[in-house]
Amino acid sequence: MSRALPARVPVLVAGGGPVGLAAAVELGRRGVDCLVVEPRRTVSRARPRCKTINVRTMEHLRRWGLAGRLRERAPLPVDWSRDVVFCTSLSGWELSRFTGVLGLAEDGDRFAETGQQAPQYVLEDLLREAVDELDGCHLALGTRVVALEQDTDGVTVTVTVEDEDGTAHRVVADYVLGCDGPRSVVRESIGARYVGGKALSPNFGMVFRSRELWQHVRHGPAVQYWVVNSVAPALVGPIDREGTWWGIAFGVDKETGARQARQLIDAMAGRALDAEVLSTDPWTARMQVVDRMRAGRVFLAGDAAHLNPPFGGHGLNTGIGDAVDLGWKLAAVLEGWGGTALLDSYEEERRPVQEAVVREATANMRVLSTDLVAGDLDAENPEGTRARQATGARIQETKRAEFHALGLVLDLRVGEDSSVLPPETPATGTATGSPRTGVRLPHTRLSDGRSLFDLLGPGHTLLRLGEHPADERLVAAAEACGLPLTVAEPGRLLGAAYRDALGARLVLVRPDQMVAWYGDEAPDDAEHLLRVLGGHVPRVPVS
């Protein structure tokens, strides 16, 4: 314990994994004091867990000033490989290949940051540092939430400290975020439960070291190798370039995996190796979302709220999205300019995203290496050639969506179920890029090389895309209710094609870079618009 636990705090975050830490960064950068309660004193490197930091999470890291720091620490540079390879073994036949995967390659101006391959512990270390750098945030390591009770004035949280023999401390928080994973105490305390199913087949994850393996890889660098053979149908990939690897043996239970780990590694490699097993991680995929994500002043996020198969790399990134959404909305309410409708909108907006991710990840799981095994794949004869060609065609047909899923990452619309977005209205432009409320602002680069997103402020941003737009009513209404508003006018730095595609002279962007409203001039009742958007707006006319 670096210092005593506070008696009261605006926000208590239960769980200091990446999602809880991201929530603290979002809150702390907005001036909201928070306490992060985390049992682990050190970040475990035994299990890399998530390894894909997608483009949307990287855009949030850019907004927090952390994207460059993550890339500097990532063991695999983003330009090292952007490929996924399917093969009979790492030293065997190549069956198929996908390039430009997982947002690791530029796609015109579609996003501000490419994705980044990095073990979860690299991100977690960075976010711990970021929380420590925020004056109002306290990361209490070696502490655990064991119970909580809430009333109309706050939530009383019972916290135990590891080195105090279980002595109970009580902290009162205005709000509590349950980011404490699948075994969440916070979820249990509010009576929420997972709804959904589990896969029938187990999987055996492991981390191993083999400095010689790179000498035998026939397929060049790749972020993932899908091994298709009858002995060890598996998924394997490098953690670094020095010989540390992760692997998942499909359909292998805990006992079998522990007994046969070395044989599985040899079968993945396609030859006997000098290898050392560093850690193991048996798991079974779950496809579940909680029946409710909020009870009064208590909210759930990340794995405490939803679980999905790891295929496609969406789990942690979806949790970061939860943290951002909830973070800015809680800050708005605590700062006084946001109304309670913002808090109601958390589940309205995030549940459809979480459910879409679960559906997509479940679809990705329908075809794994176990389903691609066919006879004669390693045969050096015409039958083997035909079998490899047929399997390669099936891989291209069934697995492409898993590695090229930017639509799921960038283009989901939250407005259809949100009570804090106005009804959709036709755009004045007719181009396909015309804005819609509830979607991420379409990205572009300015002529000076900066991202358009770099012009957005920490609160709402009003983008002036045309000459002399009539926005006075909207600016005045924002000032009257204390809504933080940045007015950005990119002018000639923004290409005419982008302005024409959006088809509106004014675009109001939320703190999470989502389009809140657009039009050619401010609406007559600007105060009503801000109230719909969740603002706590005085009901007196604004002159």
Coordinates of C-alpha atoms in Angstrom, one line a residue, residues 208-465:
F208 CA 6.9 -21.8 -24.3
R209 CA 10.4 -20.9 -25.2
S210 CA 12.3 -22.4 -28.1
R211 CA 15.2 -20.3 -29.4
E212 CA 15.7 -22.7 -32.3
L213 CA 12.1 -22.7 -33.6
W214 CA 12.6 -19.7 -35.8
Q215 CA 15.2 -21.6 -37.8
H216 CA 12.6 -24.1 -38.9
V217 CA 9.6 -21.8 -39.7
R218 CA 9.1 -22.1 -43.5
H219 CA 6.5 -19.4 -43.9
G220 CA 8.2 -16.2 -42.9
P221 CA 7.0 -13.9 -40.1
A222 CA 3.4 -14.0 -39.1
V223 CA 1.3 -12.9 -36.1
Q224 CA -0.6 -16.2 -36.1
Y225 CA 0.1 -19.6 -37.5
W226 CA -2.9 -21.9 -37.7
V227 CA -1.6 -25.5 -37.6
V228 CA -3.7 -28.0 -39.4
N229 CA -2.7 -31.6 -38.6
S230 CA -4.3 -34.5 -36.8
V231 CA -1.8 -34.7 -33.9
A232 CA -2.0 -31.0 -32.8
P233 CA -4.6 -28.9 -34.5
A234 CA -3.6 -25.6 -33.0
L235 CA -3.1 -21.9 -33.1
V236 CA 0.4 -20.6 -32.4
G237 CA 2.2 -17.3 -32.6
P238 CA 5.3 -15.4 -31.5
I239 CA 5.4 -13.2 -28.4
D240 CA 8.7 -11.8 -29.4
R241 CA 11.5 -12.4 -31.8
E242 CA 13.8 -14.0 -29.2
G243 CA 12.0 -17.4 -29.1
T244 CA 9.0 -16.9 -26.8
W245 CA 5.8 -18.3 -28.2
W246 CA 2.2 -18.8 -27.3
G247 CA 0.1 -21.7 -28.4
I248 CA -3.5 -23.1 -28.2
A249 CA -4.1 -26.8 -28.7
F250 CA -7.7 -27.2 -29.7
G251 CA -9.8 -29.9 -28.1
V252 CA -7.2 -30.7 -25.5
D253 CA -8.2 -30.8 -21.8
K254 CA -6.2 -29.8 -18.8
E255 CA -4.9 -33.2 -17.9
T256 CA -3.9 -34.3 -21.4
G257 CA -2.3 -30.9 -22.1
A258 CA -0.2 -31.0 -19.0
R259 CA 0.9 -34.6 -19.8
Q260 CA 1.6 -34.0 -23.5
A261 CA 2.7 -30.4 -23.7
R262 CA 6.1 -31.1 -25.2
Q263 CA 4.6 -33.5 -27.8
L264 CA 2.1 -30.9 -28.8
I265 CA 4.8 -28.3 -29.3
D266 CA 6.8 -30.7 -31.5
A267 CA 3.6 -31.4 -33.6
M268 CA 3.0 -27.7 -34.0
A269 CA 6.6 -27.2 -35.1
G270 CA 6.6 -30.3 -37.3
R271 CA 9.8 -31.6 -35.8
A272 CA 11.3 -32.4 -32.4
L273 CA 12.4 -29.2 -30.6
D274 CA 14.5 -28.1 -27.7
A275 CA 11.6 -26.3 -25.9
E276 CA 10.7 -25.2 -22.4
V277 CA 7.0 -24.8 -21.2
L278 CA 6.8 -21.6 -19.2
S279 CA 3.1 -21.6 -18.3
T280 CA -0.2 -23.3 -19.1
D281 CA -3.7 -21.9 -19.4
P282 CA -6.6 -24.4 -19.9
W283 CA -9.8 -22.7 -21.0
T284 CA -13.2 -23.3 -22.6
A285 CA -14.9 -20.6 -24.7
R286 CA -17.9 -18.8 -23.3
M287 CA -20.5 -16.8 -25.2
Q288 CA -22.3 -14.8 -22.5
V289 CA -23.6 -11.3 -21.7
V290 CA -25.0 -10.3 -18.3
D291 CA -28.7 -9.8 -18.0
R292 CA -28.1 -6.3 -16.6
M293 CA -25.1 -4.0 -16.5
R294 CA -26.2 -1.6 -13.9
A295 CA -28.0 -1.4 -10.5
G296 CA -28.3 2.1 -9.3
R297 CA -24.8 3.5 -8.8
V298 CA -23.0 0.3 -9.7
F299 CA -22.0 -0.6 -13.2
L300 CA -20.3 -3.6 -14.9
A301 CA -17.7 -3.5 -17.7
G302 CA -15.3 -5.8 -19.5
D303 CA -15.3 -9.5 -18.6
A304 CA -17.5 -8.8 -15.6
A305 CA -20.2 -7.9 -18.2
H306 CA -19.5 -10.1 -21.2
L307 CA -17.4 -13.0 -22.4
N308 CA -16.7 -14.2 -25.9
P309 CA -14.4 -16.6 -27.7
P310 CA -11.0 -15.0 -28.4
F311 CA -11.1 -15.5 -32.2
G312 CA -10.8 -12.2 -33.9
G313 CA -9.2 -10.4 -30.9
H314 CA -12.3 -8.5 -29.8
G315 CA -12.6 -9.2 -26.0
L316 CA -10.3 -6.8 -24.3
N317 CA -10.9 -4.2 -27.0
T318 CA -14.7 -4.3 -26.3
G319 CA -13.9 -3.9 -22.6
I320 CA -11.8 -0.8 -23.3
G321 CA -14.8 0.6 -25.3
D322 CA -17.0 0.0 -22.2
A323 CA -14.5 1.9 -20.1
V324 CA -14.4 4.9 -22.4
D325 CA -18.2 5.1 -22.8
L326 CA -18.8 4.9 -19.0
G327 CA -15.8 7.0 -18.1
W328 CA -16.8 10.2 -20.0
K329 CA -20.5 9.8 -19.0
L330 CA -19.7 9.5 -15.3
A331 CA -17.4 12.4 -15.5
A332 CA -20.1 14.5 -17.2
V333 CA -22.5 13.7 -14.3
L334 CA -20.0 14.3 -11.6
E335 CA -18.9 17.6 -13.2
G336 CA -22.6 18.7 -13.2
W337 CA -23.2 19.2 -16.9
G338 CA -24.4 15.7 -17.7
G339 CA -27.8 14.5 -16.8
T340 CA -28.8 11.1 -15.4
A341 CA -29.9 10.0 -18.9
L342 CA -26.3 9.7 -19.8
L343 CA -25.9 6.9 -17.2
D344 CA -29.0 5.2 -18.5
S345 CA -27.5 5.2 -22.0
Y346 CA -24.4 3.2 -21.0
E347 CA -26.2 -0.2 -21.3
E348 CA -28.4 1.0 -24.1
E349 CA -25.3 1.8 -26.2
R350 CA -22.9 -0.9 -25.1
R351 CA -25.1 -4.0 -25.1
P352 CA -25.7 -4.0 -28.8
V353 CA -21.9 -3.7 -29.4
Q354 CA -21.2 -6.5 -26.9
E355 CA -23.8 -8.8 -28.4
A356 CA -22.5 -8.2 -31.9
V357 CA -19.0 -9.1 -30.8
V358 CA -20.2 -12.3 -29.1
R359 CA -22.0 -13.3 -32.3
E360 CA -19.0 -12.5 -34.5
A361 CA -16.5 -14.3 -32.3
T362 CA -18.9 -17.3 -32.0
A363 CA -19.1 -17.4 -35.8
N364 CA -15.3 -17.3 -36.0
M365 CA -15.1 -20.3 -33.8
R366 CA -17.2 -22.5 -36.1
V367 CA -14.2 -23.4 -38.2
L368 CA -11.0 -24.1 -36.2
S369 CA -7.9 -26.1 -37.1
T370 CA -9.8 -29.2 -35.9
D371 CA -12.4 -28.7 -38.6
L372 CA -9.8 -28.3 -41.4
V373 CA -7.9 -31.5 -40.9
A374 CA -8.1 -33.7 -44.0
G375 CA -6.2 -36.7 -45.2
D376 CA -3.1 -36.4 -47.3
L377 CA -2.3 -32.8 -46.4
D378 CA 1.3 -33.6 -46.0
A379 CA 1.6 -36.0 -48.9
E380 CA 4.0 -35.2 -51.7
N381 CA 1.9 -36.5 -54.5
P382 CA -1.1 -35.3 -56.6
E383 CA -3.6 -36.4 -53.9
G384 CA -1.8 -34.2 -51.4
T385 CA -1.7 -31.3 -53.8
R386 CA -5.5 -31.6 -54.3
A387 CA -6.2 -31.9 -50.6
R388 CA -4.1 -28.8 -49.8
Q389 CA -5.8 -26.8 -52.6
A390 CA -9.3 -27.8 -51.3
T391 CA -8.4 -27.0 -47.7
G392 CA -6.9 -23.6 -48.8
A393 CA -10.1 -22.7 -50.6
R394 CA -12.2 -23.6 -47.6
I395 CA -9.9 -21.5 -45.4
Q396 CA -10.4 -18.4 -47.6
E397 CA -14.1 -18.9 -47.7
T398 CA -14.6 -19.5 -43.9
K399 CA -11.9 -17.5 -42.1
R400 CA -11.5 -14.2 -44.0
A401 CA -14.1 -12.4 -41.8
E402 CA -12.1 -13.2 -38.7
F403 CA -9.0 -11.3 -39.8
H404 CA -10.7 -8.5 -41.8
A405 CA -13.4 -7.2 -39.3
L406 CA -12.9 -3.4 -39.4
G407 CA -16.6 -3.0 -39.9
L408 CA -17.3 -4.5 -36.5
V409 CA -14.5 -2.5 -35.0
L410 CA -15.2 0.9 -36.5
D411 CA -18.7 1.1 -38.0
L412 CA -21.2 -0.2 -35.5
R413 CA -23.9 2.3 -34.8
V414 CA -25.0 2.8 -31.2
G415 CA -27.8 5.3 -31.8
E416 CA -30.7 3.0 -32.6
D417 CA -31.1 2.0 -28.9
S418 CA -29.7 5.2 -27.3
S419 CA -31.9 7.6 -25.4
V420 CA -29.2 10.3 -25.7
L421 CA -29.0 10.6 -29.4
P422 CA -31.6 12.4 -31.6
P423 CA -33.6 10.4 -34.2
E424 CA -31.7 9.9 -37.4
T425 CA -32.4 12.6 -40.0
P426 CA -31.4 12.5 -43.7
A427 CA -28.1 14.1 -44.5
T428 CA -28.0 17.0 -46.9
G429 CA -25.3 15.2 -48.9
T430 CA -25.9 12.0 -50.9
A431 CA -22.4 10.4 -50.7
T432 CA -22.0 7.2 -48.9
G433 CA -19.7 8.9 -46.4
S434 CA -22.5 11.2 -45.1
P435 CA -22.6 11.3 -41.3
R436 CA -25.0 9.4 -39.1
T437 CA -25.6 10.0 -35.5
G438 CA -24.3 7.3 -33.2
V439 CA -21.3 6.3 -35.4
R440 CA -17.6 7.1 -35.1
L441 CA -16.7 10.3 -36.9
P442 CA -15.3 9.3 -40.3
H443 CA -11.6 9.8 -40.1
T444 CA -9.3 11.7 -42.4
R445 CA -5.8 13.2 -42.5
L446 CA -5.4 17.0 -42.6
S447 CA -3.1 18.4 -45.3
D448 CA -0.4 19.0 -42.6
G449 CA -0.3 15.3 -41.8
R450 CA -2.3 15.4 -38.5
S451 CA -5.4 13.3 -37.9
L452 CA -8.7 15.1 -37.9
F453 CA -9.2 13.5 -34.5
D454 CA -6.3 15.5 -33.1
L455 CA -8.5 18.6 -33.4
L456 CA -11.2 17.2 -31.2
G457 CA -11.4 18.5 -27.6
P458 CA -11.8 16.5 -24.4
G459 CA -15.5 17.4 -24.2
H460 CA -17.9 17.8 -27.1
T461 CA -16.5 19.3 -30.3
L462 CA -18.3 21.3 -32.9
L463 CA -16.7 20.9 -36.2
R464 CA -17.2 23.8 -38.6
L465 CA -16.9 22.3 -42.1

